[in-house]
XYZ file of C-alpha atoms in Angstrom:
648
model
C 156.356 -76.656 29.997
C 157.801 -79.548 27.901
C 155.020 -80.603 25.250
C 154.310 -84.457 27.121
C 152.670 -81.652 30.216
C 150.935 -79.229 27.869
C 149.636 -82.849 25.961
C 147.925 -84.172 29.480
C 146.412 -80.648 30.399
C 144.285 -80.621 27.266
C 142.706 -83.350 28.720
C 141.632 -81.523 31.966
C 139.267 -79.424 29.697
C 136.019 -80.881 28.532
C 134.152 -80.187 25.902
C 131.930 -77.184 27.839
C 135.539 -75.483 28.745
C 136.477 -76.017 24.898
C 132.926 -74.466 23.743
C 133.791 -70.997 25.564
C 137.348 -70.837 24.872
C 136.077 -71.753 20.680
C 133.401 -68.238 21.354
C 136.165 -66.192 22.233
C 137.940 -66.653 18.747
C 138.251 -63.785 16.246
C 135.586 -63.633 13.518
C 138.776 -64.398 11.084
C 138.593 -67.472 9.608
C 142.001 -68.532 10.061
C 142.148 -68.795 14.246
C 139.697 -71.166 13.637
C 140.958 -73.550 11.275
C 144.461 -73.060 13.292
C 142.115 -74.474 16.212
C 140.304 -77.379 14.341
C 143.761 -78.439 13.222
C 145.539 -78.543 16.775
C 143.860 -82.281 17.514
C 140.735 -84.416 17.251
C 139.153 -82.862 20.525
C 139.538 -79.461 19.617
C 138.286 -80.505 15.336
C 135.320 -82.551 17.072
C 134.207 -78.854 19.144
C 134.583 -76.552 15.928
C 132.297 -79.179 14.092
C 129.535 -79.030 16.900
C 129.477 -75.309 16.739
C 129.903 -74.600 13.064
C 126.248 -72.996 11.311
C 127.382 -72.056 8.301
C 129.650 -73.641 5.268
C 130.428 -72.563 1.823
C 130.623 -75.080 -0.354
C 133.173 -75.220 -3.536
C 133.139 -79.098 -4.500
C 129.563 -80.647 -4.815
C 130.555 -84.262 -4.611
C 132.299 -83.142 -0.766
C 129.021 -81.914 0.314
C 127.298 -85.185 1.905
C 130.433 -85.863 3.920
C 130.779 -82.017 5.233
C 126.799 -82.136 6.054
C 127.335 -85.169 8.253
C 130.608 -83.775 9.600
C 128.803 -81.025 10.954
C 125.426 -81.226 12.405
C 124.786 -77.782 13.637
C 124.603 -76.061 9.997
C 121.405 -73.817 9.193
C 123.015 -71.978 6.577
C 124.524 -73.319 3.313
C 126.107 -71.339 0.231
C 126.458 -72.767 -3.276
C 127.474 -69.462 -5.002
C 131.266 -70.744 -5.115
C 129.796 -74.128 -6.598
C 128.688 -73.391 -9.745
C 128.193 -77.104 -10.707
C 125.474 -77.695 -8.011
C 122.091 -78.265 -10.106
C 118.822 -80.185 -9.785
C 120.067 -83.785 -9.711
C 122.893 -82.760 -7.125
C 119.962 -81.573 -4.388
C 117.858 -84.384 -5.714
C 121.070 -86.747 -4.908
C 121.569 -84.762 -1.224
C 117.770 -85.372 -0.380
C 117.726 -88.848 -0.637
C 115.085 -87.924 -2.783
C 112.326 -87.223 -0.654
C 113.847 -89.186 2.351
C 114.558 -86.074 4.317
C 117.881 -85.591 6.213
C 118.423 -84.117 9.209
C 120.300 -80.820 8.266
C 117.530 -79.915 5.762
C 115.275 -79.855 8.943
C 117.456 -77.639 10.569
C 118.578 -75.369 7.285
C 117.192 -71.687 7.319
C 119.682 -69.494 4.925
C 120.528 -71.023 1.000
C 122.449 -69.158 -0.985
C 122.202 -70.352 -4.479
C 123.267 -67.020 -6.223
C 124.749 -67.771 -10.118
C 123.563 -71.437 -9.824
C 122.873 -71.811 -13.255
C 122.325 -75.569 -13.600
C 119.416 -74.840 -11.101
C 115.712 -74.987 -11.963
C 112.022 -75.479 -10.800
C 112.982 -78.997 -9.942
C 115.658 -78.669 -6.992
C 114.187 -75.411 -5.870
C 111.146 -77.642 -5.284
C 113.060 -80.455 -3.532
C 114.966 -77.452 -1.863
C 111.780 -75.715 -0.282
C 109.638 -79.007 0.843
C 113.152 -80.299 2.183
C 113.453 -77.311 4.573
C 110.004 -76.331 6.322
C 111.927 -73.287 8.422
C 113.917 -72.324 5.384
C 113.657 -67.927 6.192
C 116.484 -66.510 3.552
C 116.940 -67.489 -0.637
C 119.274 -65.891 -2.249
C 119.010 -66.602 -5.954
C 120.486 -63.285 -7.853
C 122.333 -63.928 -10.716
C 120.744 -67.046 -12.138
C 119.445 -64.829 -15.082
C 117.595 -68.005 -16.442
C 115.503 -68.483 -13.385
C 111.445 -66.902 -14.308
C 107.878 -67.188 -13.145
C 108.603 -71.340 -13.119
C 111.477 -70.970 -10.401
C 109.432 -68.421 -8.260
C 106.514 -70.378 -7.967
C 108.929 -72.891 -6.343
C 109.791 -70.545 -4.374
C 106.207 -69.147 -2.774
C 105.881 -72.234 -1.242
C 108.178 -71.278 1.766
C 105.790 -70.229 3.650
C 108.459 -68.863 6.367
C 110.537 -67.004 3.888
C 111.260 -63.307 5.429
C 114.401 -62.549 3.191
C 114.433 -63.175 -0.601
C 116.722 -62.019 -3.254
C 116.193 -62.291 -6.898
C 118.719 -59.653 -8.419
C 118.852 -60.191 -12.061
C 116.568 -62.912 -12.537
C 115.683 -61.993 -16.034
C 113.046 -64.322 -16.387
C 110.624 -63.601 -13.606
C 107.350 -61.460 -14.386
C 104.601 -60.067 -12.268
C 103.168 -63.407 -12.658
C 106.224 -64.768 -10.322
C 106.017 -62.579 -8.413
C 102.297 -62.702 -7.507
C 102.829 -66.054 -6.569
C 105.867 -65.107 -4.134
C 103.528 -62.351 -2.505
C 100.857 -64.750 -1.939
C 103.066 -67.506 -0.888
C 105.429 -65.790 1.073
C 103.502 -63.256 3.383
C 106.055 -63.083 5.940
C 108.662 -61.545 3.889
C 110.544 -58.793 5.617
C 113.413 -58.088 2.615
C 113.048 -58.267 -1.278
C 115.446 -56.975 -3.666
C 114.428 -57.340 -6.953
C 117.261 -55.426 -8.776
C 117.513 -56.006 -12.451
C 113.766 -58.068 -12.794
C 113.318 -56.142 -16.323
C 110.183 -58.042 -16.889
C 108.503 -56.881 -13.454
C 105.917 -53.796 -14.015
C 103.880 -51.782 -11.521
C 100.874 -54.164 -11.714
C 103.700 -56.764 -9.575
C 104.751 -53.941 -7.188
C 100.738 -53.264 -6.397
C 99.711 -56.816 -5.115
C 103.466 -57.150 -3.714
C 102.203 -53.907 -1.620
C 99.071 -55.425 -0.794
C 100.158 -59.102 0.092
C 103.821 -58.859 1.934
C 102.370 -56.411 4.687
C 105.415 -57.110 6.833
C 107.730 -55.887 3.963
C 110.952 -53.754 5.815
C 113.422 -53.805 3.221
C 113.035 -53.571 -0.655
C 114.572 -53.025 -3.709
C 113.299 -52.115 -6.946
C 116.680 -50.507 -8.949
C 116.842 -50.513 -12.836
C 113.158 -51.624 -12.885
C 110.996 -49.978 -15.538
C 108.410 -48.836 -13.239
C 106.537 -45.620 -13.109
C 105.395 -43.396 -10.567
C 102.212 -45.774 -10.061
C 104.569 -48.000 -8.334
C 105.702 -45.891 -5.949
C 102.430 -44.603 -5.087
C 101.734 -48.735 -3.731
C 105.093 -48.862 -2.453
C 103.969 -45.692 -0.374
C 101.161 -47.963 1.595
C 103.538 -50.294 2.559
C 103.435 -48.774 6.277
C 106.337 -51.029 7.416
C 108.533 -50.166 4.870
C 112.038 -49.132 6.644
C 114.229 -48.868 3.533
C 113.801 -48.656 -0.046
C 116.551 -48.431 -2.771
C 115.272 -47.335 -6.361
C 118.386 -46.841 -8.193
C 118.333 -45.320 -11.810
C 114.543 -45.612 -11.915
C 114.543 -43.366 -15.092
C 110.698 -43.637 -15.466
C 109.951 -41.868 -12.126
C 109.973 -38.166 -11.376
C 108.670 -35.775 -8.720
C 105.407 -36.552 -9.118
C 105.912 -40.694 -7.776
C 108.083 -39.371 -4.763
C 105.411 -37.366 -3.647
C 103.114 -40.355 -3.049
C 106.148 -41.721 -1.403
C 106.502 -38.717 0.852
C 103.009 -39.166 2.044
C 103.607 -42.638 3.136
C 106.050 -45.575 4.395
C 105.622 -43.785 8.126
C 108.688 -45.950 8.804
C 111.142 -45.044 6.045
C 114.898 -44.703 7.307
C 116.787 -45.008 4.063
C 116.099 -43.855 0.968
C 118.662 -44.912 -1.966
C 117.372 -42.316 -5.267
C 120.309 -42.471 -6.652
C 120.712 -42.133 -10.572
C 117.018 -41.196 -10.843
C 117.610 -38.374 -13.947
C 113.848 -36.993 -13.724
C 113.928 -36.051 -10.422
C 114.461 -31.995 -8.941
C 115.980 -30.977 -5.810
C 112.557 -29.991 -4.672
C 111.983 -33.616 -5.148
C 114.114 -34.110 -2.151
C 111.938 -32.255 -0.114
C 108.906 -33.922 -0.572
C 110.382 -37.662 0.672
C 111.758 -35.746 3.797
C 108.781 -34.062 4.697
C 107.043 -36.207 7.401
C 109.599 -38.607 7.758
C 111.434 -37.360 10.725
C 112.941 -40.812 10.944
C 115.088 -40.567 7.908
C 118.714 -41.427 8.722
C 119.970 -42.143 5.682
C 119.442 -40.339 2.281
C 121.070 -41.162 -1.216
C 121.043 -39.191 -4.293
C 123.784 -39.094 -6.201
C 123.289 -38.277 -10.057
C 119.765 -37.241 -10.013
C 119.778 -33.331 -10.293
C 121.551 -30.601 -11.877
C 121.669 -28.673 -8.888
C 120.690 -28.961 -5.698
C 118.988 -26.416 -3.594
C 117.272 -27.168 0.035
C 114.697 -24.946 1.249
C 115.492 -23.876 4.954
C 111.918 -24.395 5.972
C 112.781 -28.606 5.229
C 116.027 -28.786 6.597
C 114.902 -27.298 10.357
C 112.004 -29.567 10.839
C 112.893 -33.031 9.015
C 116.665 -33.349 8.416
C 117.475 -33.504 11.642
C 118.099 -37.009 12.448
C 119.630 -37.439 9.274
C 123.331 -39.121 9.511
C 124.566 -40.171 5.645
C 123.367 -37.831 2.529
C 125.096 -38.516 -0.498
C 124.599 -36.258 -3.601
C 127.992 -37.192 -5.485
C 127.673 -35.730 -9.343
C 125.180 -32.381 -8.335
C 125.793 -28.610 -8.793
C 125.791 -27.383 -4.930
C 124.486 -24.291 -4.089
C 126.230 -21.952 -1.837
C 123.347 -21.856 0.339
C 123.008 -25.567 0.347
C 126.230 -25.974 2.682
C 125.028 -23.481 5.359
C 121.452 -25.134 5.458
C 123.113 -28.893 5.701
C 125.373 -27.349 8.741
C 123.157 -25.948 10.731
C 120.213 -28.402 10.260
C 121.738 -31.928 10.188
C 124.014 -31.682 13.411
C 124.190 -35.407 13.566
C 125.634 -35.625 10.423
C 128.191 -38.884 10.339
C 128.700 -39.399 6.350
C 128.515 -37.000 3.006
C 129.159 -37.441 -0.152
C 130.251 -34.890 -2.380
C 132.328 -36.917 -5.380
C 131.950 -34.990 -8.465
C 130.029 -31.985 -7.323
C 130.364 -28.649 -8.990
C 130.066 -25.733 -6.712
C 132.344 -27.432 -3.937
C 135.062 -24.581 -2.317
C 137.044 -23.781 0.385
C 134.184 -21.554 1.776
C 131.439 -24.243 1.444
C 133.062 -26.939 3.111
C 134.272 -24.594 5.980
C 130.338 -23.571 6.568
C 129.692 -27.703 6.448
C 132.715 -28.438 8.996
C 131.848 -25.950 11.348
C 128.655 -27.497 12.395
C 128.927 -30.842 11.030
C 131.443 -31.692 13.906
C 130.860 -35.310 13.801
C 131.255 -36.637 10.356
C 133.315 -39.414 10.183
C 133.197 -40.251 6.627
C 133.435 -37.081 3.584
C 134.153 -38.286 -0.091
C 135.462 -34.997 -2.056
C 136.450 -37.352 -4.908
C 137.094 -35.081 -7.782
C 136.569 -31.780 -6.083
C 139.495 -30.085 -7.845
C 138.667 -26.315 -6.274
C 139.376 -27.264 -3.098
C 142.926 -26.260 -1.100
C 144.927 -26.519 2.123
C 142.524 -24.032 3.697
C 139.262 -26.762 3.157
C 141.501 -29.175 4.214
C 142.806 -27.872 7.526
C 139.150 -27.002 8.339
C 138.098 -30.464 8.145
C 140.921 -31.935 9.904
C 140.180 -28.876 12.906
C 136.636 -29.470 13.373
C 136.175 -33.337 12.199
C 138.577 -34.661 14.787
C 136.226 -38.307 14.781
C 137.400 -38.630 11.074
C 137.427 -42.375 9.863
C 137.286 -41.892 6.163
C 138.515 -38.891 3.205
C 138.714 -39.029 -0.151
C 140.518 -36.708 -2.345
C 141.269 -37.893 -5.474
C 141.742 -35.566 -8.059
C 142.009 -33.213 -5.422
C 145.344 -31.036 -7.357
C 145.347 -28.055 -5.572
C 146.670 -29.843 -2.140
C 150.063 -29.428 -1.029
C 151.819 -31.353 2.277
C 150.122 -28.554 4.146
C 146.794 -30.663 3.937
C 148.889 -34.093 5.010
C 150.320 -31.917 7.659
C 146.944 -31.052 9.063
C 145.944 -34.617 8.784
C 148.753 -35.883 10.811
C 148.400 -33.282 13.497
C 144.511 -33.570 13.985
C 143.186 -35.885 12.703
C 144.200 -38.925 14.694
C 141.771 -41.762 14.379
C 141.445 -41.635 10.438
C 141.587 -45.241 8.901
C 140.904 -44.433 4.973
C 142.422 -42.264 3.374
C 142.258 -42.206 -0.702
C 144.805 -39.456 -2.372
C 144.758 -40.919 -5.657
C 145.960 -39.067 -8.853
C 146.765 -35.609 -5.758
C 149.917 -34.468 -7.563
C 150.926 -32.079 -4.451
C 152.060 -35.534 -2.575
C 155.530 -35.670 -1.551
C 157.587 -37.534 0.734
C 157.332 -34.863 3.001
C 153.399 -34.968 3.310
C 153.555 -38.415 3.873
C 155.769 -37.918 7.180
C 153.645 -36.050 8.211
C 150.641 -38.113 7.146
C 152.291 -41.393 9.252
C 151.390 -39.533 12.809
C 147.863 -41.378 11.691
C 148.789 -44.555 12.890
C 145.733 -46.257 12.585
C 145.520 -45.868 9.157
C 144.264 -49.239 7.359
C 143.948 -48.270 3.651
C 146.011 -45.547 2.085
C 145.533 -45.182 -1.586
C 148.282 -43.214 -3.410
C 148.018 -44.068 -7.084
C 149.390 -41.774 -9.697
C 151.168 -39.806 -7.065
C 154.440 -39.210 -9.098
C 156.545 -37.332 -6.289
C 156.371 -39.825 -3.576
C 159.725 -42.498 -3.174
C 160.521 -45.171 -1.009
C 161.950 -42.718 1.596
C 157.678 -41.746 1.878
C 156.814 -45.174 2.254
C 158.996 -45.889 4.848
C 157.509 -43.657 6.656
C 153.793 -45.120 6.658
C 155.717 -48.328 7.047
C 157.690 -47.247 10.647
C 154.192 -45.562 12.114
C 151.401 -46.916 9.996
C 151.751 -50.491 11.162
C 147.763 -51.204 11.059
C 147.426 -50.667 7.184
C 146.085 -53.730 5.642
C 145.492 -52.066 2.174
C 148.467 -49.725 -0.040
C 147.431 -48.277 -3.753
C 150.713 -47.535 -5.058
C 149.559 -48.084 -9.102
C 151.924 -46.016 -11.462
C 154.252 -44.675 -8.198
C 157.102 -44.176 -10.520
C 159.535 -43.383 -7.444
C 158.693 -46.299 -5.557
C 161.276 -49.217 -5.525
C 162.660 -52.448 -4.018
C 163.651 -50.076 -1.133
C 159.779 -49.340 -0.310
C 158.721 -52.948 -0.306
C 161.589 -53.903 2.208
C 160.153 -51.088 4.594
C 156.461 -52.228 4.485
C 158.035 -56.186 4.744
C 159.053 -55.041 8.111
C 156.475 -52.473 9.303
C 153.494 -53.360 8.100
C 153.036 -57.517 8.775
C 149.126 -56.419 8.397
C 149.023 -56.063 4.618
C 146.483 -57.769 3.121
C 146.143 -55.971 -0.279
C 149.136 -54.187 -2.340
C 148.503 -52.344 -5.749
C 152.443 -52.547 -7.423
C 151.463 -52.214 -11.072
C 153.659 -50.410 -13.413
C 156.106 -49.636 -10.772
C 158.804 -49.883 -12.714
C 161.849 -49.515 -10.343
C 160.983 -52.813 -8.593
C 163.202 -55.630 -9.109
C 163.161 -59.425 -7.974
C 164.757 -58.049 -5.059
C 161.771 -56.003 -4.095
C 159.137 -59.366 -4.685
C 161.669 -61.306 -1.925
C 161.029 -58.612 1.016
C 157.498 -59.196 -0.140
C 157.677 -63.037 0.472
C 157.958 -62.091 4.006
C 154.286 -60.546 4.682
C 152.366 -63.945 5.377
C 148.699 -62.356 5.031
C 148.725 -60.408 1.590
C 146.597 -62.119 -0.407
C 145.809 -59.600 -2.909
C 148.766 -58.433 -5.383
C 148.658 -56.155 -8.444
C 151.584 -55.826 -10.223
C 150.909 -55.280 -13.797
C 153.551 -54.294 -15.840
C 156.712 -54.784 -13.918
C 159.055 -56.381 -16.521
C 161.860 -56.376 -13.871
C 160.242 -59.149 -12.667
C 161.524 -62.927 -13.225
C 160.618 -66.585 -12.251
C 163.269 -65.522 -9.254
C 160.713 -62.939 -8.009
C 157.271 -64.726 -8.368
C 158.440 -67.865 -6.812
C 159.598 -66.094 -3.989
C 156.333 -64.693 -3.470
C 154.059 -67.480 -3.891
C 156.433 -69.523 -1.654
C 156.140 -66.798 1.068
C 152.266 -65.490 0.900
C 150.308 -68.515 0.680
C 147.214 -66.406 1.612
C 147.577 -64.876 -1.866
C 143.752 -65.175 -3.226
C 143.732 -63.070 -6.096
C 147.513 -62.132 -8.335
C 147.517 -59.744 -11.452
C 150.838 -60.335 -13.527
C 149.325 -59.029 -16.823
C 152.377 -57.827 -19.401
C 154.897 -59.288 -16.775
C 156.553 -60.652 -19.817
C 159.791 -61.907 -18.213
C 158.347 -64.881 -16.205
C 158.617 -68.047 -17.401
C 157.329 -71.545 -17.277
C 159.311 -71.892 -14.056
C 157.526 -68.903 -12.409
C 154.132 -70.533 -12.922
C 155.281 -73.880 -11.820
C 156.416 -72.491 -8.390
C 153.048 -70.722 -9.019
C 151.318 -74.010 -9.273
C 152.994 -75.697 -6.177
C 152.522 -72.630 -3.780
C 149.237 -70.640 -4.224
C 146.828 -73.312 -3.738
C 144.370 -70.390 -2.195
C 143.924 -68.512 -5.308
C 141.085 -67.954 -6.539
C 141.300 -64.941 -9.154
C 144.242 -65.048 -11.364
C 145.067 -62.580 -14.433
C 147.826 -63.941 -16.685
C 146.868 -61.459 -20.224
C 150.288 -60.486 -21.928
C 152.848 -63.148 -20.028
C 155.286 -65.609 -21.645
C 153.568 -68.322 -20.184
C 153.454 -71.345 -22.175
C 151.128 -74.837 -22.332
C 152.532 -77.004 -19.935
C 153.118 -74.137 -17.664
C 148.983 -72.985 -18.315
C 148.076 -76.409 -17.568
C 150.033 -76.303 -14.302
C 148.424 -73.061 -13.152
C 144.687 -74.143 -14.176
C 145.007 -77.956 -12.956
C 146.618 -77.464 -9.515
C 144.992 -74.297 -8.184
C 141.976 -76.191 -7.358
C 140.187 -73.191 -5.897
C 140.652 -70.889 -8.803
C 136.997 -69.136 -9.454
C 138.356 -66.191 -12.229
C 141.047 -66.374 -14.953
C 141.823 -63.666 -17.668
C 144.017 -65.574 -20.367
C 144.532 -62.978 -22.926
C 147.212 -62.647 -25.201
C 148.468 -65.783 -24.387
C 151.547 -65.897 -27.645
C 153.144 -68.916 -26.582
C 149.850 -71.181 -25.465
C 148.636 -73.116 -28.665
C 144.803 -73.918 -29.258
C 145.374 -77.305 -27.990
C 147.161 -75.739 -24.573
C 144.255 -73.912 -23.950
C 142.402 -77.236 -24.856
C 143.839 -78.875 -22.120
C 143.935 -76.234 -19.905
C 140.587 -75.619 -19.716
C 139.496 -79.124 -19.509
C 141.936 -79.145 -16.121
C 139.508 -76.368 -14.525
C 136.257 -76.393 -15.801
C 134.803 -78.086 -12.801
C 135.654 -75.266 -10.533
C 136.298 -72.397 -12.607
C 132.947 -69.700 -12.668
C 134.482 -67.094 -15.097
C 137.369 -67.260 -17.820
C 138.373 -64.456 -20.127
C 139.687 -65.399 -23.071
C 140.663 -63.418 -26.792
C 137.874 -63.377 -29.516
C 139.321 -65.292 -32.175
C 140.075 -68.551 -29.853
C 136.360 -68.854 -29.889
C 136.445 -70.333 -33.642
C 139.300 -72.275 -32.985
C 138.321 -74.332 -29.897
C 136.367 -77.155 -30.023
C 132.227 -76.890 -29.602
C 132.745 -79.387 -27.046
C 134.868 -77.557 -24.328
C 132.541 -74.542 -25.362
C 129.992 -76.200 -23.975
C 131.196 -78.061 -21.489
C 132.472 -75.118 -19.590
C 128.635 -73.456 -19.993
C 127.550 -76.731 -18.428
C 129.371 -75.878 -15.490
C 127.756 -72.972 -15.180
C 131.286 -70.974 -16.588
C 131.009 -67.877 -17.814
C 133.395 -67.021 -20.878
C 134.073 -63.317 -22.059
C 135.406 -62.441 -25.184
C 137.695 -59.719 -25.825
């Protein structure tokens, strides 16, 4: 079909025809702008169906908002810029638009340059407004929240580190707001348990709600425990409560699914079995790094763990019991954690295998007693295995990758970090997994490019490789996953020493990677990076800290190709002011830069620089003793723009 046929068939379709075939596009991004970009038609449909846009320059937004007349959701947390005169500005002040009638999700998170004033414009705008997120703007208080409580219709709200906002605030919210199904109010130092009681009272509807790192006592958990709706809770690192406030809890919240106690030091095990008594319902339990040691009572496990699917207790002492209990009481097990335990061995995780048949997800992270034996038991009776994690496991051998490969068929994560028993060999056997998406293999010293050929040749699914400090891995590796795996999204290369320029062209050739580590590599040259950045223009985040042997040409190849990153780390390079000014002025999406170490970039480079990206740029690393050198003015001007500098 010559393209003068396929041209005069696109007009057979109308827009209805257009509609269905836009719905049965993949969630990713790209098939979609691929299909705006085909013709006017086809750009005209994906603007009529289009609800939600994330917005990274603020003086583009009243163009985009009348582009697209279907949006209900809008997110400013990649504009950092965006602040009360900008919303005054987009609505018309007081002249309300269209969109805002239509607008029920704003995401405002690390808006700095907001305050009462275009919250206040924000809520009256948008009478169905349902879901706020303002976390991270740590100068937002009881002002801002009282904004806020006047959407009426709220049902989600987040306020995560919000530094400013007191009980006071939050009264206001819980009268305001009594719809509101989820609250997280992680960080809110300054909220006490006399704001948890009236939230309790008020927000009767309340499903959802967090209340980590608040300095609350068990009096707050004894309201919480009348919220009757209350489906999950998360009260991470809660250091003021201990057994006493989870056994109000366990007396109430009927409804309670998950449970997130994680980090709580003052609690027992026996704490445990007060929240699980009664609540037969409870899927999900966390509580990782709150015990010494953990023993369950069989009397709790046969009548209330049974419904239970995750249980995470990374960091506890395990008793021997403990494994036989969780095995033959929580048969619908689907995810454990056991990262850091002590008491972890061949025999306990046998006894947890043998009845927990379906787990699909078992973090041994640091479990260093374990051996092939735990291993092959897992693999045998776990055959619906999705996710393992093993690092620091040092007692495996290829035995365990052997039993892997031969059972253990639909596993997608696997994370062998720092496992010195990983050879070549293992990982032949390991590529019979072929639907492996993220293999992580850092610090595995015996493994060479003959292993990663073969996860390359079978393993063609794997979107994310950890190969950091692989000292056997060369050029030869890369030019196997170039060709096998087309998938790879994110690659981990640093301090890989055997790969060459050579190695960074075969990398030019996977089109999707668009996140690269490879720290350390002074093999590499302009040669290499260019070919990289001219080949992955997906690449959204690049590491090249103490690649010392690019130069200015590198970055300006840099500066012409990559025009999708958006986290860059250039500590420790050769790079030098016009090439700096390059990077930072043409990357006009870059978000994150770490520019330590710079030698060769004067005070007036990073000047200029700076000035290139400050409208975009939400975080910049930079060395301690530049801070008395710059000028007061960029100082401030990049705090304006709501950028946030760290000194090292």
């Amino acid at each position: 079909m010559d393209i003068s046929t396929a041209g005069g068939l696109l007009f057979l379709l109308n827009e209805d025809l257009l509609t269905r075939i836009y719905s049965f596009l993949s969630g990713d991004s790209s098939d979609k702008k691929s299909f705006r970009a085909t013709c006017k038609t086809f750009y005209r449909v994906d603007s009529l169906q289009r609800t939600h846009l994330r917005i990274l320059r603020p003086e583009f937004l009243p163009q985009l908002l009348s582009k697209f007349p279907c949006l209900n959701s809008l997110d400013f947390s990649g504009c950092p810029r965006i602040d009360d005169g900008a919303l005054a500005v987009l609505l018309r002040n007081g002249s309300v638009p269209f969109w805002a009638t239509k607008l029920r999700r704003a995401v405002l998170s690390r808006s700095c340059g907001l305050g009462y004033y275009g919250l206040d414009i924000l809520v009256k705008s948008c009478p169905v407004l349902e879901i706020i997120d303002v976390s991270y703007c740590c100068t937002f208080g009881d002002l801002e929240a009282s904004a806020i409580s006047c959407a009426a219709n709220l049902r989600d709200l987040r306020l995560d580190k919000c530094l400013g906002v007191t009980d006071v605030g939050l009264a206001k919210i819980a009268v305001g707001c009594g719809r509101l199904e989820k609250l997280s109010l992680k960080w809110c130092l300054e909220i006490t348990d006399i704001g948890i009681d009236l939230l309790s009272k008020k927000c009767s509807n309340l499903k959802q709600l967090d209340v980590s790192y608040l300095k609350v006592t068990n009096e707050a958990l004894r309201s919480i425990s009348r919220i009757s709706k209350l489906e999950v809770l998360a009260m991470m690192r809660c250091g003021m409560v201990d057994d006493v406030g989870l056994r109000y809890l366990g007396k109430g919240c009927p409804l309670l699914q998950v449970l997130d106690i994680s980090r709580c030091d003052k609690l027992s095990s026996t704490s445990i079995v007060s929240v699980i008594k009664g609540h037969n319902g409870l899927i999900e339990l966390h509580a990782s790094y709150c015990f010494f040691e953990l023993h369950l009572t069989p009397y709790c496990l046969s009548l209330e763990l049974k419904n239970i699917k995750t249980l995470t207790l990374d960091g506890a002492r395990i008793a021997h019991s403990s494994f036989q209990l969780i095995s033959t009481s929580c048969k619908f097990l689907v995810e454990i954690g056991l990262g850091k335990c002590k008491g972890v061995t061949d025999n306990g995780i046998l006894q947890l295998v043998s009845g927990c048949i379906n787990l699909k997800m078992l973090n041994l992270t640091c479990c260093g007693d374990i051996t092939d034996m735990a291993i092959t038991g897992i693999a045998e009776s776990c055959q619906n295995l999705v996710c393992l994690k093993l690092e620091c496991c040092n007692l495996l051998t290829e035995k365990s990758l052997y039993s892997l490969g031969s059972f253990s068929y639909l596993l997608e994560e696997l994370d062998l970090t720092d496992c010195s028993g990983v050879t070549d060999l293992g990982l032949g056997y390991l590529s019979r997994c072929s639907k492996l998406v993220c293999l992580k293999l850092g610090l595995c010293t015996n493994i060479s490019d003959k292993g990663i050929s073969y996860i390359a040749s079978c393993c063609t699914k794997t979107c994310e490789l950890d190969l950091y400090r692989c000292s056997g891995v060369g050029d030869d590796a890369l030019a196997s996953l170039s060709v096998g795996c087309k998938k790879l999204k994110k690659l981990n290369l640093s301090y890989c020493n055997k790969i060459t320029d050579r190695g960074m062209k075969f990398l030019g050739h996977i089109e999707v990677l668009s996140d690269l580590e490879i720290r350390g590599l002074l093999n590499i040259t302009s040669e290499g990076l260019t070919a990289v950045a001219a080949g992955c223009k997906r690449l959204a985040e690049l590491d090249i800290k103490h690649c010392e042997n690019i130069d200015d040409s590198g970055f300006w190849a840099l500066a012409h190709y990559s025009r999708n990153l958006r986290q860059i780390n250039l500590s420790n390079c050769a790079i030098r002011d016009v090439g700096l000014c390059m990077v930072m002025g043409n990357l006009t999406r870059l978000q994150d830069a770490k520019l330590v170490n710079l030698i060769n970039v004067t005070v007036n480079g990073f000047e200029l620089a700076l000035r290139a990206c400050c409208v975009r740029l939400k975080k910049v690393k930079l060395l301690t003793s530049l801070r008395f050198h710059l000028s007061q003015e960029i100082v401030e001007m990049l705090a304006a723009r709501g950028c946030r500098v760290r000194w090292d």
